[in-house]
Amino acid sequence: MRKSKLDRFYQRTIDERIEALIAENYLEDQSIAEFKDSLILPAEVANHMIENQIGTYHLPLGLGLHFLIDGNEYLIPMATEEPSVIAAACFAAKTIRRAGGFTTEVSERVMIGQIALKDIKDKVKAIDAVKAAEEEIITIANEAHPSIVKRGGGACNIKLRWIDEDIEQDTPSLLVIHLHVKTLEAMGANIINTMVEAVKPYLESITDGKAIMGILSNYATECLATARCHIPVDILARHGLSGIEVRDRIIEASQFAIADPYRAVTNNKGIMNGIDALVIATGNDSRAIEAGAHAYAARSGQYRSLSKWTKADNGDLLGELSLPLPVGTVGGSISIHPGAKFTHQILGFPDAKQLESIIVSLGLAQNFAAIRALVTDGIQKGHMALQAKSLAISSGATGDEIQKVARALRREKHMNLKTAREILLKLREDDQ
Ligand code: MEV
């Protein structure tokens, strides 16, 4: 990281931060005002993005700093309403950077489309017919979306799943055909939905079954990303606790989240604090990522932590996080939302695989920061400072008043909006 200009980023004014980004060539040479304008979603575009549009709903956009991923430096744009998420990500990234950064592994990007057939009279015959017709199915799918084939992607194979009737659940037996599709830089929902709808009648005709539907599956088990980090204990020591103690507590916290679904959900929520913020900022579909991530967390039959922290042979703390990340760098709102155009620029226009590497690393950073805080100081200490700032803003404080009200509020026994308003009133009276 070219530290000089971005140093103490959080202590600067918004304009100074933008100036620093321009000076460091992260942004095109433009004025601060031009930059701010360039992030605004024009009413005309918003009106075409959804139905019944009446306005736009804004989220703060911040930067995760200090990220070193596979040897590359990144400034990570994060859109989030939650205080402390970005501060936590920066802290974790700084520590992990001192330990050599994140390393990642990304599988081939293959997305899944499903066609479910019911009323199959002869299971064996239907399965054999579909297997024999694999080439034809792929041809029909690819003819329905030739442009992805021209770009080097397209449907590549099929997989069959038979689901038995379940009397208790009142569900029929189903033959489910998975169409595997390489969607290249796109998340691929439209490509896949076009393809599965095109093959649906053909599948009905060769199986004598009735299609319930053809649709993309957001459980993208063929599009997985993994991030790892290894942190020496000497950089883990904290407030009277040795690095070994902190490491062992983090490992225990991880074991708790693997064993207990109630803890696993909160642990994974912390991971998604980072992941969602980046997925939203890059114009991707956060609901698709959330749904897939939670299904993946339950793949053993029990909902568990998505991450795992263990001890390496040399005593280092090892962190690992894997999840499906079917994101894209083109298509959907990515190419039309000015905010998304900016975030892809600040990330250095990563391709979809690189974007997956960045997202999964951010998730691991977020998890490290959360559980390290939980097993040492607790999270309230840091949260209260940010909560005080939020209350100060809600009370009507502006400019310098925000820090003054927040500082005074933290000295109070009860930190609430009423007290914040009283402090602000007194501050303004004293200043007159
Ligand atoms: C809060 O948004 C997220 C945490 O609860 C995550 C966790 O408990 O690991 C701090």
Coordinates of C-alpha atoms and ligand atoms in Angstrom, one line a residue:
M1 CA 0.0 0.0 0.0
R2 CA 1.3 3.4 -0.9
K3 CA 0.9 4.4 2.7
S4 CA 1.9 8.1 2.7
K5 CA -1.3 9.6 1.3
L6 CA -3.8 7.1 2.7
D7 CA -2.3 7.1 6.2
R8 CA -4.8 8.1 8.9
F9 CA -7.6 8.0 6.3
Y10 CA -10.3 7.7 9.0
Q11 CA -9.1 11.0 10.7
R12 CA -9.5 13.1 7.5
T13 CA -12.5 14.9 6.2
I14 CA -14.4 13.3 3.3
D15 CA -12.9 15.8 0.9
E16 CA -9.4 15.1 2.1
R17 CA -10.0 11.4 1.6
I18 CA -11.2 11.9 -1.9
E19 CA -8.2 14.2 -2.6
A20 CA -5.9 11.4 -1.3
L21 CA -7.5 8.9 -3.6
I22 CA -7.0 11.2 -6.6
A23 CA -3.4 11.9 -5.6
E24 CA -2.7 8.2 -5.3
N25 CA -4.2 7.6 -8.8
Y26 CA -7.1 5.4 -7.5
L27 CA -9.5 7.9 -9.0
E28 CA -9.5 9.6 -12.4
D29 CA -8.2 13.1 -12.3
Q30 CA -11.4 15.0 -11.5
S31 CA -12.6 17.5 -9.0
I32 CA -14.1 16.4 -5.7
A33 CA -17.5 17.7 -6.7
E34 CA -17.3 15.8 -10.0
F35 CA -16.4 12.7 -8.1
K36 CA -19.3 13.0 -5.7
D37 CA -21.7 13.7 -8.6
S38 CA -20.4 10.7 -10.5
L39 CA -21.7 8.4 -7.7
I40 CA -25.3 9.6 -7.8
L41 CA -27.8 7.3 -9.5
P42 CA -29.7 9.4 -12.0
A43 CA -33.5 9.4 -11.5
E44 CA -33.9 8.3 -15.1
V45 CA -31.7 5.2 -14.6
A46 CA -33.3 4.4 -11.3
N47 CA -36.8 4.6 -12.9
H48 CA -35.7 2.0 -15.5
M49 CA -34.1 -0.3 -12.9
I50 CA -37.3 -1.2 -11.0
E51 CA -41.1 -0.7 -11.1
N52 CA -43.1 1.9 -9.3
Q53 CA -39.9 3.8 -8.5
I54 CA -40.3 6.9 -6.3
G55 CA -36.8 7.8 -5.2
T56 CA -33.4 6.4 -4.2
Y57 CA -32.3 4.9 -0.9
H58 CA -28.8 5.7 0.1
L59 CA -26.2 3.8 2.0
P60 CA -22.8 5.0 3.2
L61 CA -19.9 3.9 1.0
G62 CA -16.5 3.4 2.7
L63 CA -13.2 1.8 2.0
G64 CA -11.6 -1.2 3.6
L65 CA -7.9 -0.5 3.7
H66 CA -4.7 -2.6 4.0
F67 CA -5.9 -5.6 2.1
L68 CA -3.1 -7.8 0.6
I69 CA -4.6 -10.6 -1.3
D70 CA -2.6 -13.1 -3.4
G71 CA 0.2 -10.5 -3.3
N72 CA -2.0 -7.7 -4.7
E73 CA -3.0 -4.5 -2.8
Y74 CA -6.7 -3.6 -2.7
L75 CA -8.8 -0.8 -1.5
I76 CA -12.2 -2.5 -0.9
P77 CA -15.4 -0.4 -1.4
M78 CA -18.0 -1.3 1.2
A79 CA -21.7 -0.2 1.3
T80 CA -23.0 -0.7 4.7
E81 CA -25.3 0.9 7.3
E82 CA -23.6 -0.8 10.3
P83 CA -21.0 1.1 12.3
S84 CA -17.7 -0.6 13.1
V85 CA -17.8 -3.1 10.2
I86 CA -15.3 -1.1 8.1
A87 CA -13.1 -0.3 11.1
A88 CA -13.0 -4.0 12.0
A89 CA -12.2 -5.0 8.4
C90 CA -9.3 -2.5 8.3
F91 CA -7.9 -3.7 11.6
A92 CA -8.0 -7.3 10.5
A93 CA -6.5 -6.6 7.1
K94 CA -3.7 -4.7 8.7
T95 CA -2.8 -7.6 11.1
I96 CA -3.2 -10.3 8.3
R97 CA -1.1 -8.1 6.0
R98 CA 1.8 -8.2 8.6
A99 CA 1.4 -12.0 8.4
G100 CA 1.8 -12.1 4.6
G101 CA -1.8 -11.4 3.6
F102 CA -4.5 -13.7 2.3
T103 CA -4.1 -16.5 -0.2
T104 CA -7.1 -17.6 -2.2
E105 CA -8.4 -20.5 -4.4
V106 CA -11.2 -20.1 -6.8
S107 CA -12.9 -23.0 -8.6
E108 CA -13.9 -22.9 -12.2
R109 CA -17.0 -20.7 -12.5
V110 CA -19.8 -23.1 -13.4
M111 CA -23.3 -22.1 -12.6
I112 CA -26.3 -24.5 -12.2
G113 CA -29.7 -24.4 -13.9
Q114 CA -32.4 -26.8 -12.7
I115 CA -35.3 -28.5 -14.5
A116 CA -37.6 -30.5 -12.2
L117 CA -39.8 -33.2 -13.7
K118 CA -42.7 -34.9 -12.0
D119 CA -45.0 -37.8 -12.9
I120 CA -42.1 -39.9 -14.2
K121 CA -43.6 -43.4 -14.7
D122 CA -40.4 -45.3 -15.3
K123 CA -37.5 -43.9 -13.3
V124 CA -34.7 -46.1 -14.9
K125 CA -36.0 -45.5 -18.4
A126 CA -36.3 -41.7 -17.9
I127 CA -32.8 -41.4 -16.4
D128 CA -31.3 -43.5 -19.2
A129 CA -33.1 -41.3 -21.8
V130 CA -31.7 -38.1 -20.3
K131 CA -28.2 -39.5 -20.0
A132 CA -28.3 -40.6 -23.7
A133 CA -29.6 -37.2 -24.7
E134 CA -26.9 -35.1 -22.9
E135 CA -25.3 -33.8 -26.1
E136 CA -28.7 -32.8 -27.6
I137 CA -29.7 -31.1 -24.3
I138 CA -26.4 -29.1 -24.3
T139 CA -26.9 -28.2 -28.0
I140 CA -30.5 -26.9 -27.4
A141 CA -29.3 -24.9 -24.4
N142 CA -26.4 -23.3 -26.2
E143 CA -28.5 -22.6 -29.3
A144 CA -30.9 -20.6 -27.0
H145 CA -28.0 -18.3 -25.9
P146 CA -25.4 -18.4 -28.7
S147 CA -23.5 -15.2 -27.6
I148 CA -22.1 -16.8 -24.4
V149 CA -20.9 -19.7 -26.6
K150 CA -19.2 -17.2 -28.9
R151 CA -17.4 -15.7 -26.0
G152 CA -16.0 -19.1 -24.9
G153 CA -18.6 -20.2 -22.4
G154 CA -22.0 -22.0 -22.4
A155 CA -23.6 -25.2 -21.2
C156 CA -21.0 -27.9 -20.7
N157 CA -22.6 -30.9 -19.0
I158 CA -25.6 -32.2 -17.1
K159 CA -26.0 -33.9 -13.8
L160 CA -29.1 -35.9 -12.7
R161 CA -30.6 -36.1 -9.3
W162 CA -33.5 -38.3 -8.3
I163 CA -35.5 -37.2 -5.3
D164 CA -37.7 -39.8 -3.6
E165 CA -41.3 -39.2 -2.7
D166 CA -41.5 -38.1 1.0
I167 CA -44.9 -38.9 2.5
E168 CA -44.2 -37.0 5.7
Q169 CA -43.3 -33.8 3.8
D170 CA -46.0 -34.5 1.2
T171 CA -43.6 -34.1 -1.7
P172 CA -43.7 -36.3 -4.9
S173 CA -40.7 -38.1 -6.5
L174 CA -38.8 -35.8 -8.8
L175 CA -36.2 -36.2 -11.5
V176 CA -34.1 -33.0 -11.3
I177 CA -31.7 -32.3 -14.2
H178 CA -28.9 -29.9 -13.5
L179 CA -27.5 -28.0 -16.5
H180 CA -24.0 -26.8 -15.8
V181 CA -23.1 -23.5 -17.6
K182 CA -19.9 -21.5 -17.8
T183 CA -21.2 -17.9 -17.6
L184 CA -17.7 -16.3 -17.8
E185 CA -17.8 -12.8 -16.4
A186 CA -21.6 -12.8 -15.8
M187 CA -23.4 -14.0 -12.7
G188 CA -25.5 -15.6 -15.4
A189 CA -29.1 -15.7 -14.2
N190 CA -30.6 -14.6 -17.5
I191 CA -28.3 -16.9 -19.5
I192 CA -29.2 -19.9 -17.4
N193 CA -33.0 -19.1 -17.2
T194 CA -33.1 -18.8 -21.0
M195 CA -31.3 -22.1 -21.4
V196 CA -33.4 -24.1 -18.9
E197 CA -36.6 -22.9 -20.4
A198 CA -35.4 -23.9 -23.8
V199 CA -34.6 -27.5 -22.8
K200 CA -37.7 -28.0 -20.7
P201 CA -40.1 -29.2 -23.5
Y202 CA -37.4 -31.5 -24.9
L203 CA -36.9 -33.1 -21.5
E204 CA -40.6 -33.6 -21.0
S205 CA -40.8 -35.3 -24.4
I206 CA -37.9 -37.8 -23.8
T207 CA -38.9 -38.7 -20.2
D208 CA -42.7 -38.6 -20.5
G209 CA -42.7 -36.4 -17.4
K210 CA -44.1 -33.0 -16.6
A211 CA -41.8 -30.1 -15.9
I212 CA -42.5 -28.1 -12.7
M213 CA -40.1 -25.4 -13.7
G214 CA -36.7 -24.5 -15.1
I215 CA -34.7 -22.0 -13.1
L216 CA -31.2 -21.1 -12.0
S217 CA -30.1 -22.5 -8.6
N218 CA -28.5 -19.9 -6.2
Y219 CA -26.9 -22.8 -4.5
A220 CA -23.8 -22.4 -6.7
T221 CA -21.8 -25.4 -5.4
E222 CA -19.7 -25.4 -8.6
C223 CA -18.5 -21.8 -8.0
L224 CA -16.6 -21.9 -4.8
A225 CA -14.0 -19.5 -3.4
T226 CA -11.7 -20.1 -0.4
A227 CA -9.4 -17.6 1.5
R228 CA -6.7 -18.6 3.9
C229 CA -4.4 -16.7 6.2
H230 CA -1.8 -17.7 8.8
I231 CA -1.0 -15.4 11.6
P232 CA 2.0 -15.8 13.9
V233 CA 1.2 -15.7 17.6
D234 CA 3.6 -12.8 18.2
I235 CA 1.2 -10.4 16.5
L236 CA -1.9 -11.7 18.3
A237 CA -1.0 -10.6 21.9
R238 CA -3.7 -8.2 23.3
H239 CA -4.2 -6.3 26.6
G240 CA -2.3 -8.6 28.9
L241 CA -3.2 -11.8 27.0
S242 CA -0.3 -13.6 25.2
G243 CA -0.5 -14.3 21.5
I244 CA -0.8 -18.0 22.3
E245 CA -3.8 -17.3 24.6
V246 CA -5.5 -15.2 22.0
R247 CA -4.9 -17.8 19.3
D248 CA -6.3 -20.6 21.5
R249 CA -9.3 -18.5 22.4
I250 CA -10.0 -17.8 18.7
I251 CA -9.8 -21.5 18.0
E252 CA -12.2 -22.3 20.8
A253 CA -14.6 -19.6 19.4
S254 CA -14.4 -21.3 16.0
Q255 CA -15.1 -24.7 17.5
F256 CA -18.2 -23.2 19.3
A257 CA -19.4 -21.9 15.9
I258 CA -18.8 -25.2 14.2
A259 CA -20.6 -27.2 16.9
D260 CA -23.6 -24.9 17.7
P261 CA -26.0 -23.6 15.0
Y262 CA -27.2 -20.7 17.3
R263 CA -23.6 -19.4 17.5
A264 CA -22.9 -20.4 13.8
V265 CA -25.7 -18.1 12.6
T266 CA -24.2 -15.1 14.4
N267 CA -20.6 -16.0 13.4
N268 CA -21.7 -16.2 9.7
K269 CA -23.7 -13.0 10.0
G270 CA -20.4 -11.3 11.0
I271 CA -18.8 -12.8 7.9
M272 CA -21.7 -11.5 5.7
N273 CA -21.2 -8.1 7.2
G274 CA -18.2 -7.7 5.0
I275 CA -19.3 -9.9 2.1
D276 CA -22.7 -8.2 1.6
A277 CA -21.1 -4.7 1.9
L278 CA -18.8 -5.5 -1.1
V279 CA -21.4 -7.5 -3.0
I280 CA -23.8 -4.6 -2.8
A281 CA -21.1 -2.0 -3.6
T282 CA -20.2 -3.9 -6.8
G283 CA -23.7 -4.1 -8.0
N284 CA -24.1 -7.8 -7.4
D285 CA -27.0 -9.7 -6.0
S286 CA -26.6 -10.0 -2.2
R287 CA -29.7 -12.1 -1.7
A288 CA -28.3 -14.8 -4.1
I289 CA -24.9 -14.8 -2.2
E290 CA -26.6 -14.9 1.3
A291 CA -29.0 -17.7 0.3
G292 CA -26.2 -19.8 -1.2
A293 CA -23.8 -19.1 1.7
H294 CA -26.3 -20.3 4.3
A295 CA -27.2 -23.4 2.4
Y296 CA -23.5 -24.2 2.1
A297 CA -23.1 -23.7 5.9
A298 CA -25.7 -26.4 6.3
R299 CA -24.2 -28.9 3.8
S300 CA -23.3 -31.4 6.5
G301 CA -26.9 -31.6 7.6
Q302 CA -26.3 -29.2 10.4
Y303 CA -25.9 -25.4 10.1
R304 CA -22.2 -24.6 11.0
S305 CA -19.7 -21.9 10.8
L306 CA -18.5 -21.1 7.3
S307 CA -15.0 -20.4 8.6
K308 CA -12.5 -22.5 10.6
W309 CA -9.6 -21.4 12.7
T310 CA -7.0 -23.9 13.7
K311 CA -3.4 -24.2 14.9
A312 CA -0.6 -24.8 12.3
D313 CA 2.3 -27.1 13.0
N314 CA 4.5 -24.1 13.7
G315 CA 2.0 -22.7 16.2
D316 CA 0.6 -20.0 13.8
L317 CA -3.2 -19.3 13.8
L318 CA -4.7 -20.6 10.5
G319 CA -7.9 -19.2 9.2
E320 CA -10.0 -20.6 6.3
L321 CA -13.3 -19.5 4.8
S322 CA -15.1 -21.1 1.8
L323 CA -18.4 -20.4 0.2
P324 CA -20.2 -20.2 -3.1
L325 CA -19.6 -16.8 -4.8
P326 CA -21.5 -16.6 -8.0
V327 CA -20.8 -12.9 -8.6
G328 CA -20.2 -11.1 -11.9
T329 CA -18.4 -8.1 -13.3
V330 CA -20.8 -7.5 -16.1
G331 CA -24.6 -7.6 -16.5
G332 CA -27.5 -6.6 -14.3
S333 CA -27.1 -3.3 -12.5
I334 CA -23.2 -3.5 -12.7
S335 CA -23.0 -1.8 -16.1
I336 CA -25.6 0.9 -15.4
H337 CA -25.2 1.9 -11.8
P338 CA -22.6 4.7 -11.5
G339 CA -21.7 3.5 -8.0
A340 CA -20.9 0.1 -9.3
K341 CA -18.8 1.5 -12.1
F342 CA -16.8 3.4 -9.5
T343 CA -16.3 0.4 -7.2
H344 CA -15.0 -1.8 -10.0
Q345 CA -12.6 1.0 -10.9
I346 CA -11.3 1.4 -7.4
L347 CA -10.8 -2.4 -7.2
G348 CA -8.7 -2.1 -10.4
F349 CA -11.3 -3.8 -12.6
P350 CA -10.9 -7.3 -11.3
D351 CA -12.3 -10.2 -13.4
A352 CA -15.0 -12.3 -11.8
K353 CA -12.5 -14.8 -10.3
Q354 CA -10.4 -12.0 -8.7
L355 CA -13.6 -10.4 -7.4
E356 CA -14.5 -13.7 -5.7
S357 CA -11.0 -13.8 -4.1
I358 CA -11.4 -10.3 -2.8
I359 CA -14.9 -11.0 -1.4
V360 CA -13.9 -14.2 0.4
S361 CA -10.8 -12.6 1.9
L362 CA -13.0 -9.7 3.2
G363 CA -15.3 -12.2 4.8
L364 CA -12.4 -13.9 6.5
A365 CA -11.0 -10.6 7.7
Q366 CA -14.4 -9.6 9.1
N367 CA -14.7 -12.9 11.0
F368 CA -11.2 -12.6 12.4
A369 CA -11.9 -9.1 13.7
A370 CA -15.2 -10.1 15.3
I371 CA -14.0 -13.3 17.1
R372 CA -10.7 -11.7 18.2
A373 CA -12.7 -8.9 19.8
L374 CA -15.3 -11.3 21.3
V375 CA -12.6 -13.4 23.0
T376 CA -10.6 -10.5 24.3
D377 CA -12.1 -7.0 24.9
G378 CA -15.7 -7.9 23.8
I379 CA -17.2 -6.0 21.0
Q380 CA -19.1 -3.4 23.0
K381 CA -16.1 -1.2 23.7
G382 CA -15.6 -0.3 20.0
H383 CA -19.3 -0.4 19.2
M384 CA -20.1 2.2 21.9
A385 CA -17.8 4.8 20.5
L386 CA -19.5 4.4 17.1
Q387 CA -22.9 4.3 18.6
A388 CA -22.2 7.6 20.4
K389 CA -21.4 9.1 17.0
S390 CA -24.6 7.8 15.5
L391 CA -26.6 9.2 18.4
A392 CA -24.8 12.6 18.1
I393 CA -25.8 12.8 14.4
S394 CA -29.4 11.7 15.2
S395 CA -29.6 14.4 17.8
G396 CA -28.9 17.0 15.1
A397 CA -25.2 17.6 15.7
T398 CA -23.3 18.7 12.6
G399 CA -19.6 19.4 11.9
D400 CA -17.4 19.7 15.0
E401 CA -20.4 19.2 17.2
I402 CA -20.6 15.5 16.3
Q403 CA -17.3 14.6 18.0
K404 CA -18.0 16.9 20.9
V405 CA -21.4 15.4 21.6
A406 CA -20.2 11.8 21.0
R407 CA -17.3 12.4 23.5
A408 CA -19.6 13.9 26.2
L409 CA -22.2 11.1 25.6
R410 CA -19.6 8.4 26.3
R411 CA -19.0 9.9 29.7
E412 CA -22.8 9.6 30.5
K413 CA -24.3 6.7 32.4
H414 CA -27.1 6.3 29.8
M415 CA -26.2 6.7 26.2
N416 CA -29.5 7.5 24.4
L417 CA -31.0 10.1 22.0
K418 CA -32.6 12.1 24.8
T419 CA -29.2 12.6 26.5
A420 CA -27.5 13.4 23.2
R421 CA -30.1 16.1 22.5
E422 CA -29.5 17.6 26.0
I423 CA -25.8 17.7 25.5
L424 CA -26.2 19.3 22.1
L425 CA -28.5 21.9 23.5
K426 CA -26.1 22.8 26.2
L427 CA -23.1 22.9 23.9
R428 CA -24.9 25.3 21.6
E429 CA -25.9 27.5 24.6
D430 CA -22.3 27.5 25.9
D431 CA -21.1 28.5 22.4
Q432 CA -23.4 31.6 22.3
Ligands
MEV1 C1 -22.2 -8.0 14.5 O1 -22.8 -7.3 13.4 C2 -21.4 -9.2 14.1 C3 -20.9 -10.1 15.3 O2 -22.0 -10.5 16.1 C4 -20.3 -11.3 14.6 C5 -19.9 -12.4 15.6 O3 -20.5 -12.6 16.6 O4 -19.0 -13.2 15.2 C6 -19.9 -9.4 16.1

